[in-house]
Tab-separated table of C-alpha atoms and ligand atoms in Angstrom:
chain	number	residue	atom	x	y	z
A	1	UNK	CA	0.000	0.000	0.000
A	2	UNK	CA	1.106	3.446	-1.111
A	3	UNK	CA	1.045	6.122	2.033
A	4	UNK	CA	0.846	8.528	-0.489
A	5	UNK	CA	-2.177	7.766	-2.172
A	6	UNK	CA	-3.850	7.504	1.362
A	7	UNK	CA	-3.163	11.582	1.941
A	8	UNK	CA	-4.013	12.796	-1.279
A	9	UNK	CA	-3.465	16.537	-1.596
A	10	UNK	CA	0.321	15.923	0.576
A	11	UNK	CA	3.097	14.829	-0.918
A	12	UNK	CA	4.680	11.798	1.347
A	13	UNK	CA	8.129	13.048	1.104
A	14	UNK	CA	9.103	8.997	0.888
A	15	UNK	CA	11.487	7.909	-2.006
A	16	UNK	CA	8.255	6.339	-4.063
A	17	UNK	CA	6.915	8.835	-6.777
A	18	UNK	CA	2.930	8.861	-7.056
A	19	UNK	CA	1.921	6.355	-9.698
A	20	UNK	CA	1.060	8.175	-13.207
A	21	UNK	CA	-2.209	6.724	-14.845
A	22	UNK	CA	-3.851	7.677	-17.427
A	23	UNK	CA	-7.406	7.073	-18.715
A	24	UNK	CA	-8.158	6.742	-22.286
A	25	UNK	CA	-11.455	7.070	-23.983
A	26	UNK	CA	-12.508	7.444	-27.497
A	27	UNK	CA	-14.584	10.806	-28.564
A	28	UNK	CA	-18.000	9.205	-29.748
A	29	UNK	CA	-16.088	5.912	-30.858
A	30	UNK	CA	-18.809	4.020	-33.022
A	31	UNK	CA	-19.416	7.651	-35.088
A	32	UNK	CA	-15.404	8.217	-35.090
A	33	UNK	CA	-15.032	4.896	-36.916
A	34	UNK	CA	-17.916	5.556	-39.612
A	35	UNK	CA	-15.717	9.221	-40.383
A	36	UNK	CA	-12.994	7.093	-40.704
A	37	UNK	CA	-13.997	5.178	-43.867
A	38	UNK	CA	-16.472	8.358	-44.744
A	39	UNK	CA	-14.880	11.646	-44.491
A	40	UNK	CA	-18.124	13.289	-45.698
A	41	UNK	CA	-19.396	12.819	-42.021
A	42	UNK	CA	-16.676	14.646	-40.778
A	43	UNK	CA	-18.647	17.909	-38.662
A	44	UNK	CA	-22.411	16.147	-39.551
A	45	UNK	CA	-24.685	15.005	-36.946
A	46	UNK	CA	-24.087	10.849	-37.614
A	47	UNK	CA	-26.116	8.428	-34.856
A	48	UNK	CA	-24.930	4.868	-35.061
A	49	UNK	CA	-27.450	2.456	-34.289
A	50	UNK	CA	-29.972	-0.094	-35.377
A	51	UNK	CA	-33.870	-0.047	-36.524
A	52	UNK	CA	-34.059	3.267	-38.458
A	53	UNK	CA	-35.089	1.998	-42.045
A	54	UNK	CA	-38.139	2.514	-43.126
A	55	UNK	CA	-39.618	-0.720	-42.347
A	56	UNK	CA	-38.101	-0.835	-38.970
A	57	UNK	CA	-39.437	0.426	-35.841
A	58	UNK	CA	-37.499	-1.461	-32.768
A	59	UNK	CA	-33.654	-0.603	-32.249
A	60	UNK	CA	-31.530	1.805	-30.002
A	61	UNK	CA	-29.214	4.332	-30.270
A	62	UNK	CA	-24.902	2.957	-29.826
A	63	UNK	CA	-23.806	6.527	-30.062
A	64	UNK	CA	-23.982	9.715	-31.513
A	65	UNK	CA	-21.626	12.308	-32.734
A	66	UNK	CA	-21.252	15.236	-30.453
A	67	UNK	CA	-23.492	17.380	-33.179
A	68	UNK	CA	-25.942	14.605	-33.150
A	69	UNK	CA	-25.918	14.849	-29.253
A	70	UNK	CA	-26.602	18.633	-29.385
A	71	UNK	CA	-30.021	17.700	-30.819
A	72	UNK	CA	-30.673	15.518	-27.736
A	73	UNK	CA	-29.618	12.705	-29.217
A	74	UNK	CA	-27.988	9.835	-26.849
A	75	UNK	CA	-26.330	6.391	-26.447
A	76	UNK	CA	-28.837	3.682	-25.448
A	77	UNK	CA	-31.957	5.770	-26.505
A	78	UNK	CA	-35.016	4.296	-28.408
A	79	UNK	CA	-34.191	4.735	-32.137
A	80	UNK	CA	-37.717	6.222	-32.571
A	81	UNK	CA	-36.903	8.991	-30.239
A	82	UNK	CA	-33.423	9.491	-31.727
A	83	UNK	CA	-35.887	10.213	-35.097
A	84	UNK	CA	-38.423	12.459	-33.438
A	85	UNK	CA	-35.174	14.695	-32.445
A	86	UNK	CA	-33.210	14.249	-35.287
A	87	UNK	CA	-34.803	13.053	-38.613
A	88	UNK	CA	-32.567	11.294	-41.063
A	89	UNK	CA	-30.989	13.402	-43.759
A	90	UNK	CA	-31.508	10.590	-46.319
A	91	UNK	CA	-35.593	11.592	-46.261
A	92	UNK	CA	-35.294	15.272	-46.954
A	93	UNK	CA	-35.801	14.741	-50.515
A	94	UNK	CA	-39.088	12.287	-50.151
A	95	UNK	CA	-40.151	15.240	-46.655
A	96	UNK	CA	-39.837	18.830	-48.062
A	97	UNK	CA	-40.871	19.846	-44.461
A	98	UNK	CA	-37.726	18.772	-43.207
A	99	UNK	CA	-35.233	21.264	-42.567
A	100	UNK	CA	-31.329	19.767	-43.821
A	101	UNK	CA	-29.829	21.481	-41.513
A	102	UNK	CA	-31.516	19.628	-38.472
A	103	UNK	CA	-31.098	16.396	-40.115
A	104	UNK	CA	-28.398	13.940	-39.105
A	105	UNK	CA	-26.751	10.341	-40.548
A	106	UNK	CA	-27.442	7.179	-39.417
A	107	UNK	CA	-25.258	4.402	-39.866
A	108	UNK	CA	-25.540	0.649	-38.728
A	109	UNK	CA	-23.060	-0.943	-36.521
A	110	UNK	CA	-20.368	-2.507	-37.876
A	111	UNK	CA	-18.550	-4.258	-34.574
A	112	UNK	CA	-16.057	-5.875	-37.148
A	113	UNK	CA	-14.755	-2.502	-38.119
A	114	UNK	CA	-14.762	-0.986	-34.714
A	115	UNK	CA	-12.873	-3.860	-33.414
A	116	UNK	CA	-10.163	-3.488	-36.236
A	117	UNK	CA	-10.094	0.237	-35.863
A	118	UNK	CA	-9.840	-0.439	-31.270
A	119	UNK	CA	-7.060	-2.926	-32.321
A	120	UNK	CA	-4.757	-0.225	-33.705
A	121	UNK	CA	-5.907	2.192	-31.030
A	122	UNK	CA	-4.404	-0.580	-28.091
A	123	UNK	CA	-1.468	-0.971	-30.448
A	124	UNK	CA	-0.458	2.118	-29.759
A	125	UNK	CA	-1.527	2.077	-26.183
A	126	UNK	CA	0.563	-0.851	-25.258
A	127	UNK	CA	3.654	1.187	-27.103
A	128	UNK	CA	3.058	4.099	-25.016
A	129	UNK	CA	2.786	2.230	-21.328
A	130	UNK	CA	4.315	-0.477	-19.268
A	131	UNK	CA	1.213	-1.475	-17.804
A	132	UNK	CA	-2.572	-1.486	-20.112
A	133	UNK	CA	-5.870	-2.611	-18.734
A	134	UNK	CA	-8.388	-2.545	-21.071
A	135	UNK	CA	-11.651	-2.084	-19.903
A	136	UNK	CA	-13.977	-1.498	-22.949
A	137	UNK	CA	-13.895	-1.158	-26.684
A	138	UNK	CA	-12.590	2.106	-26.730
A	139	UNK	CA	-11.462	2.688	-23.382
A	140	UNK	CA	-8.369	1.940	-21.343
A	141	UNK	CA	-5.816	2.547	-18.269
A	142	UNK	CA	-2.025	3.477	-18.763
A	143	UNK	CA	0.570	3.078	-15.729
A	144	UNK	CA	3.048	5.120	-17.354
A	145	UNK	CA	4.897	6.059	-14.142
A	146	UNK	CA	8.343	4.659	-15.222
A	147	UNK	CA	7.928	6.915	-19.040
A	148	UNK	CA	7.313	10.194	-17.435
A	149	UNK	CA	7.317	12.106	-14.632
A	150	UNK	CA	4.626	14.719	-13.169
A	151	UNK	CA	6.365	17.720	-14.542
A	152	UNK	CA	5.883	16.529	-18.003
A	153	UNK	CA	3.104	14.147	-17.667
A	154	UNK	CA	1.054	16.691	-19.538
A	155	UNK	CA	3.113	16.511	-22.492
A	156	UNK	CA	3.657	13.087	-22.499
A	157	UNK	CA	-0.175	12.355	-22.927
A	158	UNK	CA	-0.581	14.956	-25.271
A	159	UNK	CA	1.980	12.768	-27.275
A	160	UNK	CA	-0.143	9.356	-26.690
A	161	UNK	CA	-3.294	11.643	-28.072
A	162	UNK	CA	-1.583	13.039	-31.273
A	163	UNK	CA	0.139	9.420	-31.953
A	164	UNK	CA	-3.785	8.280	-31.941
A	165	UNK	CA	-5.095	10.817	-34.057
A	166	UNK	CA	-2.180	10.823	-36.945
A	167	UNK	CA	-1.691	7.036	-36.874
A	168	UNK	CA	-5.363	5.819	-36.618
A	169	UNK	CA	-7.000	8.705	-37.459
A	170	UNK	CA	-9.684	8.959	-34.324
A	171	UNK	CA	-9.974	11.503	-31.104
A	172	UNK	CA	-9.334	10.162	-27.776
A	173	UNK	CA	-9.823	11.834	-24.390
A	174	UNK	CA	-7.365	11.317	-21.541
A	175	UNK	CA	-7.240	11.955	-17.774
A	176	UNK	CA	-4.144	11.933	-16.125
A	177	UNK	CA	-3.876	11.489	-12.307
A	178	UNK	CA	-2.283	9.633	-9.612
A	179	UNK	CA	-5.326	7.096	-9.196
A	180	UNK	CA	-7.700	4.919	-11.540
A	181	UNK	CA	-10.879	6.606	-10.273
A	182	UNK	CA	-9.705	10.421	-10.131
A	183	UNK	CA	-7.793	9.673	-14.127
A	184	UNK	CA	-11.480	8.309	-15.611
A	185	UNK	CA	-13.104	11.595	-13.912
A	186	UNK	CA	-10.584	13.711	-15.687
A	187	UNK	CA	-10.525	12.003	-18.835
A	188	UNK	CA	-14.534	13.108	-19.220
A	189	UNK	CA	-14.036	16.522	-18.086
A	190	UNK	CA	-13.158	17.869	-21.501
A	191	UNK	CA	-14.539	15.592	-24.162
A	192	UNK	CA	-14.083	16.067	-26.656
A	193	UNK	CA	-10.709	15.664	-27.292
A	194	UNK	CA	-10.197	16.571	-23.736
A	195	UNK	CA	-6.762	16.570	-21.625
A	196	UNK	CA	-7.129	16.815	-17.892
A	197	UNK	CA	-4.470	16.708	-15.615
A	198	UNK	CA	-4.855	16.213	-12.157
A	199	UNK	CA	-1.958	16.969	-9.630
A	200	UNK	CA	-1.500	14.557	-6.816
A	201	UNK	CA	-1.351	18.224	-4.891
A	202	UNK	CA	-4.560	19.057	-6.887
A	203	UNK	CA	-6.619	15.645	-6.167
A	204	UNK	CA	-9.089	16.872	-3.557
A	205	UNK	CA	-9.497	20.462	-4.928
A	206	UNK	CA	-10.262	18.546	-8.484
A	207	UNK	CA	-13.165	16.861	-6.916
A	208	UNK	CA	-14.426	18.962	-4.603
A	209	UNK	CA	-16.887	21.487	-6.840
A	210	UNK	CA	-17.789	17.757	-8.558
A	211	UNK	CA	-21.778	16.662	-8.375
A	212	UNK	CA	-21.938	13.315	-6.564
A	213	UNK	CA	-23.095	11.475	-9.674
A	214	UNK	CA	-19.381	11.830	-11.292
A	215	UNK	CA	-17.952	9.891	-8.228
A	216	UNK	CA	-16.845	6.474	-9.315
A	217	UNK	CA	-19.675	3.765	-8.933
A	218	UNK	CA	-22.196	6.219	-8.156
A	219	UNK	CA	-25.678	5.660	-10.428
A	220	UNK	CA	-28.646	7.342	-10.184
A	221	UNK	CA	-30.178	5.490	-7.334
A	222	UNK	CA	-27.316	6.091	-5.149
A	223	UNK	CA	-26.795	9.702	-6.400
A	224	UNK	CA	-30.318	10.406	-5.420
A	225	UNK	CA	-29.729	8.660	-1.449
A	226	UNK	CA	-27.152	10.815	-1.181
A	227	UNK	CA	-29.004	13.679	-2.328
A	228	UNK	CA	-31.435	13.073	0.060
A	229	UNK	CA	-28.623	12.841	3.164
A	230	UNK	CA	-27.486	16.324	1.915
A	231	UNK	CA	-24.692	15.672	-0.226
A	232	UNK	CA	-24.792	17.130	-3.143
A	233	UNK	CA	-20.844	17.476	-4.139
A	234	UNK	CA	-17.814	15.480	-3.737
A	235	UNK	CA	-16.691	17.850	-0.839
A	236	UNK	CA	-19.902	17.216	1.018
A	237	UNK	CA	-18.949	13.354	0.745
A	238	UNK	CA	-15.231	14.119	1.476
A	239	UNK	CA	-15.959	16.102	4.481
A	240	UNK	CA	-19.221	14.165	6.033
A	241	UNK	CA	-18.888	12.228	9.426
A	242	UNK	CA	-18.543	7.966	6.799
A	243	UNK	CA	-20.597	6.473	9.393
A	244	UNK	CA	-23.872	7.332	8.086
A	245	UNK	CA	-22.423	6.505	4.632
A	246	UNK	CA	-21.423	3.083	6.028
A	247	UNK	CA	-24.822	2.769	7.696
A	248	UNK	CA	-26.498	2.967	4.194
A	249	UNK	CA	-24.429	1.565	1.665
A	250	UNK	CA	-22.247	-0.935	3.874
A	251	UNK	CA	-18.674	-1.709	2.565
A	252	UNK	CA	-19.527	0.492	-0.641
A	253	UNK	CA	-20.345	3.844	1.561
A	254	UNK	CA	-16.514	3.485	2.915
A	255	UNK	CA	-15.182	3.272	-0.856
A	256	UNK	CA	-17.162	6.096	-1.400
A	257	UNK	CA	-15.815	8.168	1.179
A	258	UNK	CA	-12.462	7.641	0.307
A	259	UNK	CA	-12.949	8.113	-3.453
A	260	UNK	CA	-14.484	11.189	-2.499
A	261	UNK	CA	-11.425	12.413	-0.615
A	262	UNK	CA	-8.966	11.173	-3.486
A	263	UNK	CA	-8.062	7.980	-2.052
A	264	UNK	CA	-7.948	4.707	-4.009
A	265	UNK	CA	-5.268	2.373	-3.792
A	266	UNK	CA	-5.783	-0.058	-7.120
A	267	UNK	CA	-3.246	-0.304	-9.081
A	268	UNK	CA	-3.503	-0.653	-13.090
A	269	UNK	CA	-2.976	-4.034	-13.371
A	270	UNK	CA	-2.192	-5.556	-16.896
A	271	UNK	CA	-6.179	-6.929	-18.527
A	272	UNK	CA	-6.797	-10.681	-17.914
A	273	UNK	CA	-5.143	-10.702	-14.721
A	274	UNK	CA	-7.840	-11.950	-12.332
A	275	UNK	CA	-8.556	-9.527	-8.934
A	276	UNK	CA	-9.623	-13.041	-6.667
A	277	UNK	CA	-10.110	-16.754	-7.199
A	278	UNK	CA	-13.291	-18.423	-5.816
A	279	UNK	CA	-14.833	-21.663	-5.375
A	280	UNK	CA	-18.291	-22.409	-4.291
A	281	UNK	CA	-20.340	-25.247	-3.860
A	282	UNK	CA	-24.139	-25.525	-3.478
A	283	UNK	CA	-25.769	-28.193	-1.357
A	284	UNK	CA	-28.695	-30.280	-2.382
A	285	UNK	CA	-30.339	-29.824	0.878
A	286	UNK	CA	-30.073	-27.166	3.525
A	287	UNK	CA	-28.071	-29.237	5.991
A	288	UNK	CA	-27.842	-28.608	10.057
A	289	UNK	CA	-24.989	-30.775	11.171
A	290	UNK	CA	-21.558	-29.136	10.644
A	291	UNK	CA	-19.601	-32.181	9.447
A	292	UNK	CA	-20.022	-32.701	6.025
A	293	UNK	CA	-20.120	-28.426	5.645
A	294	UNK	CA	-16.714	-28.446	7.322
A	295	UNK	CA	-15.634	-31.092	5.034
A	296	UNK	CA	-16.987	-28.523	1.976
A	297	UNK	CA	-14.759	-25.992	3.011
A	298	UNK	CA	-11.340	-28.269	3.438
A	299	UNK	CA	-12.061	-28.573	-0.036
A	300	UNK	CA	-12.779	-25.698	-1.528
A	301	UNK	CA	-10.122	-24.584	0.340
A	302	UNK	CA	-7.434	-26.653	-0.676
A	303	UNK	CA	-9.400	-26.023	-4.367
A	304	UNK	CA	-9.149	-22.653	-4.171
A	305	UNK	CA	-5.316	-22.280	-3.064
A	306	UNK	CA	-4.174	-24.736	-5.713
A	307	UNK	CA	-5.539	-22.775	-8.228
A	308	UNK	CA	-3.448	-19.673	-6.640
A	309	UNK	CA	-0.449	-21.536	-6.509
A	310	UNK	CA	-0.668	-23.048	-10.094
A	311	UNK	CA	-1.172	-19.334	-11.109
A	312	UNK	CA	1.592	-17.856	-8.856
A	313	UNK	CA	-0.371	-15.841	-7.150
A	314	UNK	CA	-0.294	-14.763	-3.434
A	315	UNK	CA	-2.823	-13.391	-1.468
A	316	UNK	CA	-3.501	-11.126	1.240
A	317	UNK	CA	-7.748	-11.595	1.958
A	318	UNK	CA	-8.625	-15.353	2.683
A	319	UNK	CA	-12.719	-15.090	2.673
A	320	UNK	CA	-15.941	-17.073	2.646
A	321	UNK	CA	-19.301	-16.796	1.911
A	322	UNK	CA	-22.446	-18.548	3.311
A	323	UNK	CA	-26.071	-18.451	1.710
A	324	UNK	CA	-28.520	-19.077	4.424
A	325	UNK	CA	-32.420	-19.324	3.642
A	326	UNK	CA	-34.522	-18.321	1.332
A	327	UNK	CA	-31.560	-16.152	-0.503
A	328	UNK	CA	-28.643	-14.299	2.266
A	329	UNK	CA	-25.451	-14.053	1.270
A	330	UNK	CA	-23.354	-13.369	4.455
A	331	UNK	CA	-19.167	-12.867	3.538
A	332	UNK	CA	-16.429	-12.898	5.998
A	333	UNK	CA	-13.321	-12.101	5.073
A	334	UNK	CA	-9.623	-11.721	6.801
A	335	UNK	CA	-6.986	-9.671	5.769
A	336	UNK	CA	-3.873	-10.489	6.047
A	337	UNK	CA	-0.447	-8.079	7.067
A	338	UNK	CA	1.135	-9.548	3.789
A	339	UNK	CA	0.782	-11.638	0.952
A	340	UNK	CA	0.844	-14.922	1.372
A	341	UNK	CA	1.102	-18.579	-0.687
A	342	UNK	CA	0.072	-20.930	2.339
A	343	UNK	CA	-3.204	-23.415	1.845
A	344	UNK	CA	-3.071	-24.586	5.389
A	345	UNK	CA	-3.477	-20.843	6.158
A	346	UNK	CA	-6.495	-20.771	3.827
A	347	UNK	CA	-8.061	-23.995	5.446
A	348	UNK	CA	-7.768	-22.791	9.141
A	349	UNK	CA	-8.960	-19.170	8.551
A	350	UNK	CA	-11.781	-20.616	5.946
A	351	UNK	CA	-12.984	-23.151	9.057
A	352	UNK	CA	-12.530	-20.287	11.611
A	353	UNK	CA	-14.527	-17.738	9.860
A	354	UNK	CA	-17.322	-20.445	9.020
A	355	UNK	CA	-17.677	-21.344	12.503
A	356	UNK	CA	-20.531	-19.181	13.078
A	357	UNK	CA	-22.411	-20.805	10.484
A	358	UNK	CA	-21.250	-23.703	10.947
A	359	UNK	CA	-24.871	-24.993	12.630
A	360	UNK	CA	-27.139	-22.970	10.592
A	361	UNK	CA	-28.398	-24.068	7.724
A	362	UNK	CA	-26.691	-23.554	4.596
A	363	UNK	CA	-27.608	-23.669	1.442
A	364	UNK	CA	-24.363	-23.109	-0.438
A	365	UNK	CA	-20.961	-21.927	1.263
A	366	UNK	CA	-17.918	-20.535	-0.669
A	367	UNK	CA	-14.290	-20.246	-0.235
A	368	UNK	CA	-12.479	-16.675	-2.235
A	369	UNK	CA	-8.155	-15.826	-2.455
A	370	UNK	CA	-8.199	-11.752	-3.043
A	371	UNK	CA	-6.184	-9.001	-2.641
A	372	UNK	CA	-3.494	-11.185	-5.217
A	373	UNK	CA	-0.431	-10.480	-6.304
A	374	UNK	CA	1.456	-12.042	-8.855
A	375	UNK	CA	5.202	-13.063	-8.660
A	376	UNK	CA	7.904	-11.207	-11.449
A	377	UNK	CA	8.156	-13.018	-14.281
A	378	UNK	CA	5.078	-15.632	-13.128
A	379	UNK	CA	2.688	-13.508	-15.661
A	380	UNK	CA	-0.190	-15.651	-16.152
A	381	UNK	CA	-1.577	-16.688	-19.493
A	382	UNK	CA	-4.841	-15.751	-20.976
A	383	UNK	CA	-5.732	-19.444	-22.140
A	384	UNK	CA	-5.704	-20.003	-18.275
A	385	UNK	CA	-8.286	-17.954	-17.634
A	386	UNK	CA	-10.532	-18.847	-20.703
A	387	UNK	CA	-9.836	-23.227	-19.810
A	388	UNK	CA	-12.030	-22.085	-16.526
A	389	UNK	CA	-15.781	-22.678	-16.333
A	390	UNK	CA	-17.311	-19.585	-14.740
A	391	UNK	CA	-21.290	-19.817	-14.290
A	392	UNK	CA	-23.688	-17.670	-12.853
A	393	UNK	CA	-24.667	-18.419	-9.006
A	394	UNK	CA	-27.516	-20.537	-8.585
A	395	UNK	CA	-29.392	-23.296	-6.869
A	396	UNK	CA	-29.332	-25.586	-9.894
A	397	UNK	CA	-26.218	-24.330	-11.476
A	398	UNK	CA	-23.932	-27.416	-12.960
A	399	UNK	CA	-20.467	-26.809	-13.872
A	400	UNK	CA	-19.123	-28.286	-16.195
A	401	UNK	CA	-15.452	-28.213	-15.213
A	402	UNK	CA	-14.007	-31.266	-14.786
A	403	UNK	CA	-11.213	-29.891	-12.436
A	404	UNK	CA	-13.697	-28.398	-9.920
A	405	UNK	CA	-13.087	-29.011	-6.283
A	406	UNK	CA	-15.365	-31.786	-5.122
A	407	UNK	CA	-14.970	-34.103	-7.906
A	408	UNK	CA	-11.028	-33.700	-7.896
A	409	UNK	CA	-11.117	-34.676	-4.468
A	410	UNK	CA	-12.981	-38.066	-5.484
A	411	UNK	CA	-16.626	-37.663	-5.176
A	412	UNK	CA	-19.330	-35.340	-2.723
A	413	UNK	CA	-21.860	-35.785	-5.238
A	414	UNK	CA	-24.234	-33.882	-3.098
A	415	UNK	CA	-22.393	-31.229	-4.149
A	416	UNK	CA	-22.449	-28.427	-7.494
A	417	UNK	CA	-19.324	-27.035	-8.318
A	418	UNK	CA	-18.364	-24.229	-9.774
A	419	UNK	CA	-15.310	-22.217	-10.276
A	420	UNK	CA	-15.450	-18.404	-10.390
A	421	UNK	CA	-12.276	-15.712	-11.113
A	422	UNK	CA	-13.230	-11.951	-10.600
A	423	UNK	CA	-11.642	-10.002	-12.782
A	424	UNK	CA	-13.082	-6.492	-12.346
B	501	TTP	P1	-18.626	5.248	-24.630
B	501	TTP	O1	-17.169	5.497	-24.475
B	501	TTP	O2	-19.477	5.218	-23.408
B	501	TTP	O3	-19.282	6.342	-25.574
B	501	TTP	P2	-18.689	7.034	-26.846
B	501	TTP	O4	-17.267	6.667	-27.106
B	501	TTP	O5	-19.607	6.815	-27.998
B	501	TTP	O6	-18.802	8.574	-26.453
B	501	TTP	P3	-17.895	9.401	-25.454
B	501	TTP	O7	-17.274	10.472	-26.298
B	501	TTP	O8	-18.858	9.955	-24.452
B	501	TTP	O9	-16.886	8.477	-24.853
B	501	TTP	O10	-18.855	3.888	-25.381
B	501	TTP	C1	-18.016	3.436	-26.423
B	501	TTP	C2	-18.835	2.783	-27.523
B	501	TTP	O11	-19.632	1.739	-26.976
B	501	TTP	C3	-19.782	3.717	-28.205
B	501	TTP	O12	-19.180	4.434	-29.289
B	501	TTP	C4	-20.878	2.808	-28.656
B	501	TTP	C5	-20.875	1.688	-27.660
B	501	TTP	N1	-22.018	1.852	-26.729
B	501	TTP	C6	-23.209	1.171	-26.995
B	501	TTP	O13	-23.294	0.404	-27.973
B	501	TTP	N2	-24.283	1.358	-26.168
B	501	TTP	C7	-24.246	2.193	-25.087
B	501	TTP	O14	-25.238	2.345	-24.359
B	501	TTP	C8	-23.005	2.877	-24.811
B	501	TTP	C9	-22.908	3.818	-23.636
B	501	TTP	C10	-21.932	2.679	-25.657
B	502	MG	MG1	-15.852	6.698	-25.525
């Protein structure tokens, strides 16, 4: 953990520079691509989307160009509204009532082209950093803290921008900042074409003026709780006693808090590494007696921190879960003062934080490695990841991976397996 990213706003005088991230994210990406192979858009209003022919009525908007969006037009938006506030250019000769000038272009999507044209956008990307995640199509995070330095860190992105724009030929906006959460706030606080810096000095003044709904993870139902606690701003969330915070929103109200103040300690880790392993295992029955459940847990235990070990992983949160009737999910977790590669650890704590549910009944328990880091040079590959059955939780889920924990440990046939890595 980095002290200085805990005290945002102060530098911590130690020898370790604040990380450099920046977020990516393509201007209008879908419309950017159609420009590409049709200059003509270039400066129109062009909506990309699906169900605007004649004959069609169903179909929503992708996106829209930031002249389509000035007519009200917007990503996930009933085509037939997208029409009623922009009519298509392409009827103005059949509608003489239309005026051309409040007409846009629409354009199908073409996800075969966009994921050619994102392609040579993360070529570039991985060029420019030591570290990419990708998160979306069109949108990505840089650790660039060993190419540049904060002095120059403006230029430097300004260079990753241009690169984008003369080599591929579309507009990106980037945030730069010492954290994930404050860089993706930045990098929409221009678009278009935006570059925001953020300061580690700067963090909390950056955020404070900042509605809560621009806080990372907050949607509209949460923006409108915390509307109705009297926060309205970042600095009201920053500054606000976190109980209350914790009170409504549990584990989430602490995050946040702290993303509120500038504090997040993630660090961009490279896409297709996983964030936890997990193994659960649903029983047939609710069962009382604690036996065979304790037996469940040796093995999803020993399950779990094979996997960890195979991947070269350690791990500094050893957690479970238990689902009690009809449907609670209770977690317990236990954090650990470093990482670790020990399954006997993982058994005992597993068994120790189970013990209070040890004589309830349970209707499916689960055993989760987090907090990972992976060894230098012990870089995991992605056909790992992708061999690995991962299926939705559920009462009549059946994996179908053969290397799941109760089978390899010859036979609880009671049992459903399945095998789960988080990766976001
Ligand atoms: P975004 O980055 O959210 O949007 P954008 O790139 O179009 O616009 P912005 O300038 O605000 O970044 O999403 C990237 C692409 O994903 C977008 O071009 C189309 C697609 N998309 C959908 O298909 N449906 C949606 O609801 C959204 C939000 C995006
Ligand atoms: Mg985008």
């Amino acid at each position: 953990m980095r002290e200085g990213a805990r005290l945002p706003g102060v530098d911590d005088g130690g020898d370790e520079p604040e990380p450099i991230v920046l977020h990516v994210d393509a201007d209008c990406f879908y419309a950017s691509c159609e420009r590409l192979r049709e200059p003509a858009l270039r400066g129109e209003p062009v909506v990309v989307g699906m169900g605007y022919e004649a004959d069609e009525t169903v179909g929503a908007v992708a996106t829209a160009s930031y002249e389509a969006r000035a007519f009200g037009v917007e990503s996930a938006q009933a085509i037939s509204s997208a029409l009623e506030r922009l009519p298509r250019r392409a009827d103005c000769a059949d509608r003489p009532d239309l005026d051309e000038d409040a007409t846009g272009y629409y354009r199908p999507v073409d996800m075969e082209f966009y994921q050619s044209v994102a392609a040579d956008v993360r070529t570039i990307l991985h060029e420019c950093a030591d570290v990419v995640r990708e998160v979306s199509i069109d949108e990505a995070y840089l650790d660039v803290s060993e190419r540049t330095a904060w002095p120059v860190a403006e230029g430097f992105a300004r260079h990753v921008k241009d690169r984008i724009r003369r080599e591929v030929g579309v507009t990106v906006s980037v945030g730069v900042a010492s954290t994930m959460s404050v860089a993706k706030i930045a990098s929409d606080f221009e678009k278009p074409d935006g570059l925001t810096v953020v300061e580690p000095a700067a963090v909390r003044e950056f955020l404070a003026p900042l509605s809560v709904d621009l806080l990372y993870g907050v949607g509209p139902v949460t923006a409108r709780e915390l509307r109705r606690m009297g926060l309205e701003t970042a600095a009201d969330v920053a500054e606000t006693d976190p109980k209350p915070l914790v009170d409504a929103f549990g584990e989430r109200g602490r995050e946040l808090y702290e993303r509120a103040r500038g504090v997040d300690d993630r660090r961009v880790e490279p896409t297709g590494v996983p964030k936890s392993f997990s193994r659960e295992s649903a029983f047939d029955a609710s069962l009382e007696a604690p036996g065979p459940k304790r037996e469940t847990i040796r093995t999803l235990a020993a399950a779990v921190a094979e996997r960890a070990t195979r991947e070269g992983a350690l791990y500094r949160t050893i957690g479970i879960k238990a689902v009690t009737p009809p449907y609670d999910v209770h977690t317990r977790e236990n954090s650990l003062p470093g990482p670790v590669d020990d399954p006997d650890l993982v058994e005992r704590t597993a068994l120790s934080l189970f013990a209070e549910f040890e004589r309830e009944r349970v209707r499916k328990v689960g055993v989760r490695l987090a907090n990972l880091e992976f060894a230098a040079g012990e870089q995991t590959s992605l056909e790992g990841w992708d061999g690995e059955a991962s299926v939705p939780v559920g009462e009549d889920t059946v994996s179908t991976d053969e290397q799941s924990a109760g089978r390899r440990r010859g036979g609880q046939s009671t049992l459903v397996d399945f095998a789960n890595d988080e990766h976001d």
